[in-house]
XYZ file of C-alpha atoms in Angstrom:
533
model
C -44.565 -8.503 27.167
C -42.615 -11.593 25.968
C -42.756 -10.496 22.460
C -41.307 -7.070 23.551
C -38.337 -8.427 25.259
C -37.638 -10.840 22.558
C -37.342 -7.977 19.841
C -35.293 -5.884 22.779
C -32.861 -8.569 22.514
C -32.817 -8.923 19.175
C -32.570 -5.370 18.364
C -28.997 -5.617 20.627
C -27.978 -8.648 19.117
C -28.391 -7.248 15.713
C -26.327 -4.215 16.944
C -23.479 -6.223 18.709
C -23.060 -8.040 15.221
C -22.820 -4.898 13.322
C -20.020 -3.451 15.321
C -17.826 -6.511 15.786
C -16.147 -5.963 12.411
C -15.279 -2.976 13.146
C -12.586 -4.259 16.132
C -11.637 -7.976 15.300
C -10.976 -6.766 11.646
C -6.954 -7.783 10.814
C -5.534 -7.599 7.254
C -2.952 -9.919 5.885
C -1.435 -9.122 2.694
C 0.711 -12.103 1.341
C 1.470 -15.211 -1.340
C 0.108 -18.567 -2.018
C 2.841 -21.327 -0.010
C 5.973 -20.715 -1.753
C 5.952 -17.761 -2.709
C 6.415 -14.071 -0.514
C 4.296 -12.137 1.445
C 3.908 -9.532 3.462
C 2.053 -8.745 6.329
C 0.793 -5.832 7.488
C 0.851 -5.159 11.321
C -0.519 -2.335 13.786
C 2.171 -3.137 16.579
C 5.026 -1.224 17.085
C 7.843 -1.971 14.379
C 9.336 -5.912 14.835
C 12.657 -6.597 14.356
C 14.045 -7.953 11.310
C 13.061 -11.095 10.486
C 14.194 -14.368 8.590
C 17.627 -13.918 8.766
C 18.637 -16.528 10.739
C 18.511 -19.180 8.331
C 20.523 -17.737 5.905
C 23.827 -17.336 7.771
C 26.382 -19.652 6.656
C 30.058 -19.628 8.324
C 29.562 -16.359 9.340
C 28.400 -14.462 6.515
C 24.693 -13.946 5.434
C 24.397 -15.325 2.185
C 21.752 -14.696 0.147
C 20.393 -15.100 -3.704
C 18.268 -12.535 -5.078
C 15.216 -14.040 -3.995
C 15.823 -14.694 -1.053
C 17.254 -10.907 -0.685
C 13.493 -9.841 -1.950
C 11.801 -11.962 0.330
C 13.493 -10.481 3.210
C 13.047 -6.910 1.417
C 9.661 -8.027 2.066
C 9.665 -8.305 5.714
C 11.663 -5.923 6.972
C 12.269 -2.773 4.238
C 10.669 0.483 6.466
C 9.427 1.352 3.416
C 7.056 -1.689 2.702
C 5.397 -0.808 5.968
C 5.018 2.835 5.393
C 3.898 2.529 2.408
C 1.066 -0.492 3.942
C -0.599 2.265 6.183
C -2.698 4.072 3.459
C -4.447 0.402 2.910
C -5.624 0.487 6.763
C -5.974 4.364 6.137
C -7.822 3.306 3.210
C -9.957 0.882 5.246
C -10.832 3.374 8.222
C -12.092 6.018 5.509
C -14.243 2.807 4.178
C -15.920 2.768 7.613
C -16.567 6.306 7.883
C -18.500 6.267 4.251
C -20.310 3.468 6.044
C -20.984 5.241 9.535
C -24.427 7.007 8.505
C -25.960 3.920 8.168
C -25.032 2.371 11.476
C -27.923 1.542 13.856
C -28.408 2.851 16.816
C -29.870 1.642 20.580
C -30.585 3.661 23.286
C -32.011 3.464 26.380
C -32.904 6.235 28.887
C -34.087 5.717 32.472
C -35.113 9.182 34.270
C -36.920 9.759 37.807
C -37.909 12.797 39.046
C -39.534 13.255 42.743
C -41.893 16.651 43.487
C -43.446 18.492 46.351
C -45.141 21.476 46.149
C -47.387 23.277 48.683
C -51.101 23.584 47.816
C -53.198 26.822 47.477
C -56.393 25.636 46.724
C -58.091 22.317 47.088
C -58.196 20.866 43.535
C -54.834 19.821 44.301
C -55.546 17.221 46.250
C -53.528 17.214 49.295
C -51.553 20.158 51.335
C -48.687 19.347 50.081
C -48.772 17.895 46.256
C -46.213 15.004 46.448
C -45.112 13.223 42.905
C -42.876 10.439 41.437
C -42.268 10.484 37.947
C -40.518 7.108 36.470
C -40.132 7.263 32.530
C -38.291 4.225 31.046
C -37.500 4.143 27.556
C -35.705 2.025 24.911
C -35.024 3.395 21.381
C -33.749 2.100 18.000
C -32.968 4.194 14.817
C -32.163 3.196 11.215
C -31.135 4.817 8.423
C -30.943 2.611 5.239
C -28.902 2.715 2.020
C -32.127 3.750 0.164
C -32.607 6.986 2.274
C -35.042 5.680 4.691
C -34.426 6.573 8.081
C -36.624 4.650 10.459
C -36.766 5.401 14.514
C -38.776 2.938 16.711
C -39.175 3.222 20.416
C -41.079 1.660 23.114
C -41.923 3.707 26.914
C -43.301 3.657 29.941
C -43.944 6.236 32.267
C -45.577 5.734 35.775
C -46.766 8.764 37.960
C -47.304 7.786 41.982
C -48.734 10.990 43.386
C -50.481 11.767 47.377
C -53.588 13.453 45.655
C -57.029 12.270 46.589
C -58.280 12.677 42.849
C -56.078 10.268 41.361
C -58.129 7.563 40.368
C -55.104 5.289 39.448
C -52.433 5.652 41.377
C -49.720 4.826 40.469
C -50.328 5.548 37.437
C -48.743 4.009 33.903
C -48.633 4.531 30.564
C -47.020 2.615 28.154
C -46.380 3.777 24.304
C -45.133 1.954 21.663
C -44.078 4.325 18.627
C -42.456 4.071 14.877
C -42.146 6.950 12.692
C -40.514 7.058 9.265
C -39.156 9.275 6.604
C -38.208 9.318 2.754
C -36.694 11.532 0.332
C -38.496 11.008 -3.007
C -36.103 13.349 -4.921
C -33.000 14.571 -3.519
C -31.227 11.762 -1.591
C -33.750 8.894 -2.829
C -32.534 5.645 -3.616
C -28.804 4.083 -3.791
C -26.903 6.383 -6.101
C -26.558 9.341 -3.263
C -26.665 6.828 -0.450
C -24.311 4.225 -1.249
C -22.221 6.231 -3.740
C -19.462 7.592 -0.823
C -19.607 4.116 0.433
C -19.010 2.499 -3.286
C -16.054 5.630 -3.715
C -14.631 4.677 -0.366
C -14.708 1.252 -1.769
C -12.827 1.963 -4.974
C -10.366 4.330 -2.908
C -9.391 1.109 -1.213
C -9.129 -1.044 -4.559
C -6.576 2.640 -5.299
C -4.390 2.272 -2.178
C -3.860 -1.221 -3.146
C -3.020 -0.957 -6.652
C -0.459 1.604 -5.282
C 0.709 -0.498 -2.641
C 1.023 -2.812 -5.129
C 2.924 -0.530 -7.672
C 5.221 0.952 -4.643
C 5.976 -2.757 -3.760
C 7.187 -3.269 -7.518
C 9.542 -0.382 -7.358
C 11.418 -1.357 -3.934
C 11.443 -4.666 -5.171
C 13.378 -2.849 -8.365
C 15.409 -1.186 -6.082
C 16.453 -4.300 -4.217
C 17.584 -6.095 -7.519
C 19.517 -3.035 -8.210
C 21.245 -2.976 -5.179
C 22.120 -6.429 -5.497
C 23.617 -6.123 -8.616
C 25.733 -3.163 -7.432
C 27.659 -5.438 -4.907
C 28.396 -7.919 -7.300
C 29.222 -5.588 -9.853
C 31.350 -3.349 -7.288
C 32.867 -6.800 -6.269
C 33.782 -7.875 -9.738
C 35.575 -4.547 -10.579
C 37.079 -5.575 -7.338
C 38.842 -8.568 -8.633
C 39.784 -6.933 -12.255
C 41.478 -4.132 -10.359
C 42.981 -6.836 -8.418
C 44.175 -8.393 -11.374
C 45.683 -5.672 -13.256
C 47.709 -4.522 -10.122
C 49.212 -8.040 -9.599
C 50.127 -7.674 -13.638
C 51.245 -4.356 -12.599
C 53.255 -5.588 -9.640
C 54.730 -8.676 -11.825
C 55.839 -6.472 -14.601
C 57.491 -4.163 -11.561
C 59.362 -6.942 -10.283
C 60.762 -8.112 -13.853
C 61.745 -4.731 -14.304
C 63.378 -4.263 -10.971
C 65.490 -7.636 -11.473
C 66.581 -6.809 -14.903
C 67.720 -3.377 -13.477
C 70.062 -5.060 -10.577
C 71.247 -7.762 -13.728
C 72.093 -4.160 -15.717
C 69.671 -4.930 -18.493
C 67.528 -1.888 -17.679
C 68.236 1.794 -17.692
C 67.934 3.014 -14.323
C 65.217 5.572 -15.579
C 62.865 3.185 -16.904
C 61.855 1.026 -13.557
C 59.787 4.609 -12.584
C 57.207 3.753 -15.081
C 56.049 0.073 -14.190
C 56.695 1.577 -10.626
C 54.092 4.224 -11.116
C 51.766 2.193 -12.840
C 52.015 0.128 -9.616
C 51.104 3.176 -7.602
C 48.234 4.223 -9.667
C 46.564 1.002 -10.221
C 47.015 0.596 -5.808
C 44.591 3.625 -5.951
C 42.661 2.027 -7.998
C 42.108 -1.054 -5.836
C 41.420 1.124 -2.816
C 38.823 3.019 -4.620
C 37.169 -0.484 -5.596
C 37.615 -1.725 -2.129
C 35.466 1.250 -0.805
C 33.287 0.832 -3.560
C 32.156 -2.406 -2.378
C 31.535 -0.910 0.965
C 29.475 1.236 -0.096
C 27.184 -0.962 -2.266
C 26.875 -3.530 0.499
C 25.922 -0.726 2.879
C 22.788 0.326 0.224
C 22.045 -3.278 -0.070
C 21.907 -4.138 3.813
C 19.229 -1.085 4.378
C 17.131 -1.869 1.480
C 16.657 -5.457 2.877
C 16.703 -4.206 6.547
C 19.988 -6.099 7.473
C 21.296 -2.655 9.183
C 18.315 -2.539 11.427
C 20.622 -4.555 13.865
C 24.110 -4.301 14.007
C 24.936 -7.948 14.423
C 23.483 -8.360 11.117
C 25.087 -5.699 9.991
C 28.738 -6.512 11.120
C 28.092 -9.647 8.807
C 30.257 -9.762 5.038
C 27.691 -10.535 2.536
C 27.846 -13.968 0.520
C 25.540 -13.035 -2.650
C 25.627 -16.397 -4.451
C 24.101 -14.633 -8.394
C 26.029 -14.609 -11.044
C 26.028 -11.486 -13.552
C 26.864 -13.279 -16.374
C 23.700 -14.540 -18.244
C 22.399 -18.443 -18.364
C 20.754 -19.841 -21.342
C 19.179 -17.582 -24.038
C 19.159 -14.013 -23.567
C 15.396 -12.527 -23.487
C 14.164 -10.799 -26.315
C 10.726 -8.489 -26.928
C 8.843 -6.781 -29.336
C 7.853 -3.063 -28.495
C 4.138 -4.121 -29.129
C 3.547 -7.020 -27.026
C 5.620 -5.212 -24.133
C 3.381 -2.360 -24.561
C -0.121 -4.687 -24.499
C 1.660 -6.338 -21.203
C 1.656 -2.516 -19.474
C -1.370 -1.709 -20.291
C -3.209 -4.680 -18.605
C -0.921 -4.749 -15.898
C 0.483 -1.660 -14.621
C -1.106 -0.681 -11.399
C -1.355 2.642 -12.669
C -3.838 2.241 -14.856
C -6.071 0.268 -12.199
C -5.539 3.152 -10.366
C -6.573 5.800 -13.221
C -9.428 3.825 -14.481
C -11.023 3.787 -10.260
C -10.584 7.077 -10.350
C -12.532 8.183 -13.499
C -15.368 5.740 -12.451
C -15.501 7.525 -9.030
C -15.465 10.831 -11.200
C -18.644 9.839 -12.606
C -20.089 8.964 -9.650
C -18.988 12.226 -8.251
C -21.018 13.777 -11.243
C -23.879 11.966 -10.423
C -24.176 12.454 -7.211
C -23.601 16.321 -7.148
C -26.717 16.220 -10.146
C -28.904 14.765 -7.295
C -28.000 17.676 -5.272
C -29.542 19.756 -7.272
C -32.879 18.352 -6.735
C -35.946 19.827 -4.676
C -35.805 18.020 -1.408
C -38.958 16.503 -1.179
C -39.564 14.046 2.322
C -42.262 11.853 2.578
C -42.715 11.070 6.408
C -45.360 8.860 8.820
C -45.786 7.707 12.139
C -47.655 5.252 14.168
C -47.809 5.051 17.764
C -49.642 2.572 20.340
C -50.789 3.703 23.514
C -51.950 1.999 26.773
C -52.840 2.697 30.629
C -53.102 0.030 33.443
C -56.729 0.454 34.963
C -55.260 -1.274 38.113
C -52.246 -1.652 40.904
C -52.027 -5.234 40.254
C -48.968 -5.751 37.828
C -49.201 -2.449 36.825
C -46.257 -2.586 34.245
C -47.317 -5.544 32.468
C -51.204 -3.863 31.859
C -50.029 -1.026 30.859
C -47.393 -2.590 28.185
C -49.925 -5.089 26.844
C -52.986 -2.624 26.076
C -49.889 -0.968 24.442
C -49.412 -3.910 22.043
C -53.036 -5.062 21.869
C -53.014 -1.549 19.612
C -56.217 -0.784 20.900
C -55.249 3.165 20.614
C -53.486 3.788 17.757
C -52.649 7.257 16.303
C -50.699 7.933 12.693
C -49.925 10.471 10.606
C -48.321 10.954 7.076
C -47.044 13.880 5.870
C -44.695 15.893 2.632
C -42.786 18.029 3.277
C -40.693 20.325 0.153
C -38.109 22.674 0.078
C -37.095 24.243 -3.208
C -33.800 25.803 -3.523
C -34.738 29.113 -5.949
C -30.951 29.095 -6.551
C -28.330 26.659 -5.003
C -24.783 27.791 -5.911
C -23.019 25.231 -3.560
C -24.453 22.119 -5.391
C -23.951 23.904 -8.697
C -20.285 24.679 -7.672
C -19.614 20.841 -6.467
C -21.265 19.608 -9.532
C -18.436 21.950 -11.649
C -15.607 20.601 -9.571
C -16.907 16.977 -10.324
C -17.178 17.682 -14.040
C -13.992 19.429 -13.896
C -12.200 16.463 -12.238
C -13.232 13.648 -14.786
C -12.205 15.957 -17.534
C -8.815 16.215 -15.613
C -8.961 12.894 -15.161
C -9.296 11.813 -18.896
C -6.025 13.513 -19.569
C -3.926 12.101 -17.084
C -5.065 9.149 -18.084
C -4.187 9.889 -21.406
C -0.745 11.308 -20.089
C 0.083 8.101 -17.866
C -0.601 6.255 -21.408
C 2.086 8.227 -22.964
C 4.285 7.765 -20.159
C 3.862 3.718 -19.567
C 4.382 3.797 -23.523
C 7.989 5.257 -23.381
C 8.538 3.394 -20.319
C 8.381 0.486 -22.680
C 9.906 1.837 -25.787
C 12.814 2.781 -23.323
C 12.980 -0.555 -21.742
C 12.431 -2.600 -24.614
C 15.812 -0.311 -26.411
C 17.572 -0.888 -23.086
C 17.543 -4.685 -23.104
C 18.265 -4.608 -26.677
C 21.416 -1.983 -26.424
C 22.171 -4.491 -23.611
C 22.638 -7.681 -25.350
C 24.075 -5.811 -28.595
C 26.760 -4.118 -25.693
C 27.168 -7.501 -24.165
C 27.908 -9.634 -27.143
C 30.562 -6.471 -28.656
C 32.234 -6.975 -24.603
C 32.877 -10.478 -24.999
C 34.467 -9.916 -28.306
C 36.438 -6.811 -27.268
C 37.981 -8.781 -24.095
C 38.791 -11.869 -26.237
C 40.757 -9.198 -28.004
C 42.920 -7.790 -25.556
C 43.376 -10.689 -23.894
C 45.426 -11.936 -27.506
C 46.576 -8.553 -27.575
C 48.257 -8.665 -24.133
C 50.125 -12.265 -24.708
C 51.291 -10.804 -28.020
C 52.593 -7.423 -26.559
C 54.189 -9.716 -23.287
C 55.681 -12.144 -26.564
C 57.419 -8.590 -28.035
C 58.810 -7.424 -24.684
C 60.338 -10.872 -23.770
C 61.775 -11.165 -27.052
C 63.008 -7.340 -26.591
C 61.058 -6.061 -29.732
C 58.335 -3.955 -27.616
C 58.581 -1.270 -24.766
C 57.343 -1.780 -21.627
C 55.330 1.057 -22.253
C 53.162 -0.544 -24.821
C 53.018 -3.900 -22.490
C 51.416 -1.559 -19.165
C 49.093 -0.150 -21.687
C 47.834 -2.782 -23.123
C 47.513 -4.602 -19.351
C 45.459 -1.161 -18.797
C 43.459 -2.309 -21.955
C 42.246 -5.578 -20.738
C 41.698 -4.336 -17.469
C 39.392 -1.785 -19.383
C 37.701 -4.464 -21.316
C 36.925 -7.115 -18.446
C 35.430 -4.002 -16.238
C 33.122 -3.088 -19.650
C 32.221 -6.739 -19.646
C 31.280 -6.949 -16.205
C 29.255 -3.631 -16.738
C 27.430 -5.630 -20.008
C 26.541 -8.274 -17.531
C 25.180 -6.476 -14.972
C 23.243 -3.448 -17.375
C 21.804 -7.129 -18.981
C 20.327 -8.491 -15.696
C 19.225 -4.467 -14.812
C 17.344 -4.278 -18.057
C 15.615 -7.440 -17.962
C 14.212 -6.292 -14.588
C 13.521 -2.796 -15.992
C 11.506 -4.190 -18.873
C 9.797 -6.545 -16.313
C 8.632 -3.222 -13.936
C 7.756 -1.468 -17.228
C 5.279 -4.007 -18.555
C 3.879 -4.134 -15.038
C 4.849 -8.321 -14.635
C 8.001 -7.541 -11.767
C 5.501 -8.877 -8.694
C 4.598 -11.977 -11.237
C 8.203 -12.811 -12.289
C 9.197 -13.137 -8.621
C 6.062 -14.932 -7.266
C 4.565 -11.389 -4.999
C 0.850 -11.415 -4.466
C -0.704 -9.419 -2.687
C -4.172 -10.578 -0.981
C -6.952 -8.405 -0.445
């Protein structure tokens, strides 16, 4: 009897242990010290975060990695795009559910009375209380072995005068088995949904991981759209205050008489126009900061969002400007982009698919067996404990084996999921073929980009150096009286034109080096991202 409650306790030990997991389980996704993170959470959404200690004097100021790292922990999109992990997860522990064990227990009690017509019963009135306890466990293991054990009593108290034992109990102690030896035997049709649930996780990750790598694109984009909005700010600036000094000359040599009266309508105009111009640019900014503030989840509270921005970056490049071949960019995808992670779990779940919906094809043959222990107190004195132990002595044992074998003449559903799994890895070689040719003119395209970029950048420098001489010798001309004013606006239109193309050199520089980065799949690397498992 000890022994029996000793393995009843075990048995729900072993249970609680199995199912803890499947509560206390929390996932956090984030960097080594240092670096970023993010962590997933299944509350309701948290307010933005980490914005505190980056308001100086009133303004949030921020570089660009510190706008990524709050990007991090507060873009909507980061934790959208986190739920198909725990999604992921869930679907994990339903490929794993078959396998769980099982413990039950059943208590019943039934109470009888019956009037008697004859005198075998025993009594006038047949009185009876039935009492069956029982406690069950079940099994099923990752080779296809299912195994049930279960341990009873049942005592019978009845009035009649032929019971010799009364009450009455009989104990059982029983364990029966079963095993495919063809379809369903062993690990491959077992464990393969659990191993494909597995690599479905190891999927939503690598996408997580590639989604992460394109907000994170989309945050360095936006920041370089403020400061490039704000820098076409200052040259529109600029060229109306040349606009506006030019105006004023004008308007002082017309009260001196030195200027036809006609004339001070063109520097006015150009005054006028180049205003316009300045509003636009002022608007423009507005407009970038807006994009910026929701892609780091500044305008998820307004006093955040009533803030001016202080981006502290500057768009011209530092130090030597980055150069790659088309090659080694190309070898640097291919290892790294997510993508591919992703494509190459999916054709190895393909043929695992294949496999799997072979062994479904099989005869089912089941190999089963069963041994039971039975017992009977021969007395009222502990009655229970009797019965139980002649139970366990195993002085009446019964068993059986048996095979059983069905044999499908014709199975069209297997044959039909064992087309769909051949036709899916055949899809699947091609798009991973096609993702190849993609990822490769996502680097040929980058790689020309950051190239074009620096060519584009150096030919900007040059170009403004140019009509900056050009606009002191025009302003020479006109002071001297040898050159219109007309020549002198356009050529401050000039330079205007050239510092707004150098400012666009700067910033399609720093947007190409980050393009090339997402391309070769090294973005989450350059920045310090890593996501834990």
């Amino acid at each position: 009897m000890k022994r029996f409650v000793n393995c009843v306790f075990s048995l729900v030990g072993t249970a609680v242990i199995l199912a803890f997991p499947a509560w206390a389980q929390t996932k956090v996704v984030n960097g080594p010290p240092g670096n970023f993170g993010i962590q997933s959470s299944r509350a309701a959404p948290r307010p933005p975060q980490g914005f505190d200690q980056h308001i100086v004097a009133g303004k949030l100021k921020l570089s660009l990695a510190d706008a990524i790292r709050l990007a991090l922990a507060n873009n909507t999109d980061v934790q959208i795009d986190l739920t198909q992990i725990d999604t992921a997860e869930n679907a994990l522990g339903f490929a794993r559910a078959p396998f769980d064990p099982s413990l039950n227990a059943t208590l019943n009690a039934q109470r009888a009375s019956s009037p008697s017509s004859t005198q075998l019963a025993g009594a006038p009135v047949a009185k009876s209380l039935n009492q069956t306890y029982l406690l069950g466990f079940g099994q099923r293991f990752e080779t296809g072995t299912t195994i049930e054990a279960s341990v009873s009593a049942n005592r019978l108290s009845t009035n009649s005068t032929f019971s010799t034992i009364n009450p009455s109990v009989a104990g059982n102690f029983g364990v029966s088995f079963s095993q495919p030896l063809l379809r369903g035997r062993g690990l491959l049709p077992n464990r393969g949904p659990i191993v494909i649930a597995q690599r479905n996780l190891e999927e939503s990750r690598e996408t997580f991981r590639q989604q992460v790598s394109t907000i994170i694109l989309s945050v360095i984009s936006q920041y370089w759209n403020v400061v490039q909005a704000r820098e076409s700010l200052v040259v529109q600036q600029k060229s109306l205050d040349e606009a506006q000094q030019s105006y004023d000359h004008d308007k002082e040599s017309l009260e001196k008489g030195a200027l036809p009266p006609l004339d001070i309508y063109r520097s006015e105009s150009q005054v006028a126009s180049r205003r316009v111009s300045e509003i636009q640019a002022e608007y423009a900014v507005k407009q970038a900061e807006d994009g910026f503030r929701r892609v780091i989840g500044a305008d998820l509270d307004p006093n955040l969002r009533a803030l001016d921005l202080d981006l502290t970056e500057q768009a011209e490049p530092v130090g030597e400007l980055i150069s790659m071949d088309i090659p080694t960019a190309l070898e640097k995808a291919l290892a790294a982009r997510p993508e591919m992670e992703v494509q190459r779990l999916q054709l190895s779940n393909d043929d695992l698919s294949v496999e799997i919906a072979k062994n479904e094809l099989q005869p089912n043959l089941l190999l089963t067996g069963s041994y039971q222990s039975n017992g009977l107190n021969s007395s009222n004195n502990g009655p229970f404990l009797e019965a139980l132990g002649q139970t366990f002595g195993f002085g009446f044992p019964s068993y059986s084996f048996g095979l059983t074998l069905n044999f499908p003449i014709k199975n069209h559903s297997a044959e039909a999921t064992l087309g769909d799994a051949e036709v899916s890895k055949r899809r699947g070689l091609y798009v991973q073929r096609q993702l190849q040719q993609q990822i490769t003119l996502d680097v040929t395209t980058s790689v020309h980009q950051l190239e074009e970029s620096k060519l584009s950048l150096q030919a900007a420098k040059i170009s403004l150096d140019l009509a900056q001489k050009n606009l002191q010798a025009e302003q020479r001309k006109y002071e001297l009286g040898s050159e219109t004013l007309f020549v002198v606006l356009q050529t401050q239109t000039e330079l205007a034109q050239a510092e707004q193309t150098l400012v666009q050199a700067d910033i399609d520089y720093q947007l190409a080096v980050a393009g090339l980065d997402f391309a070769t799949g090294t973005l989450l690397d350059h920045f310090g991202v890593q996501i834990a498992k």
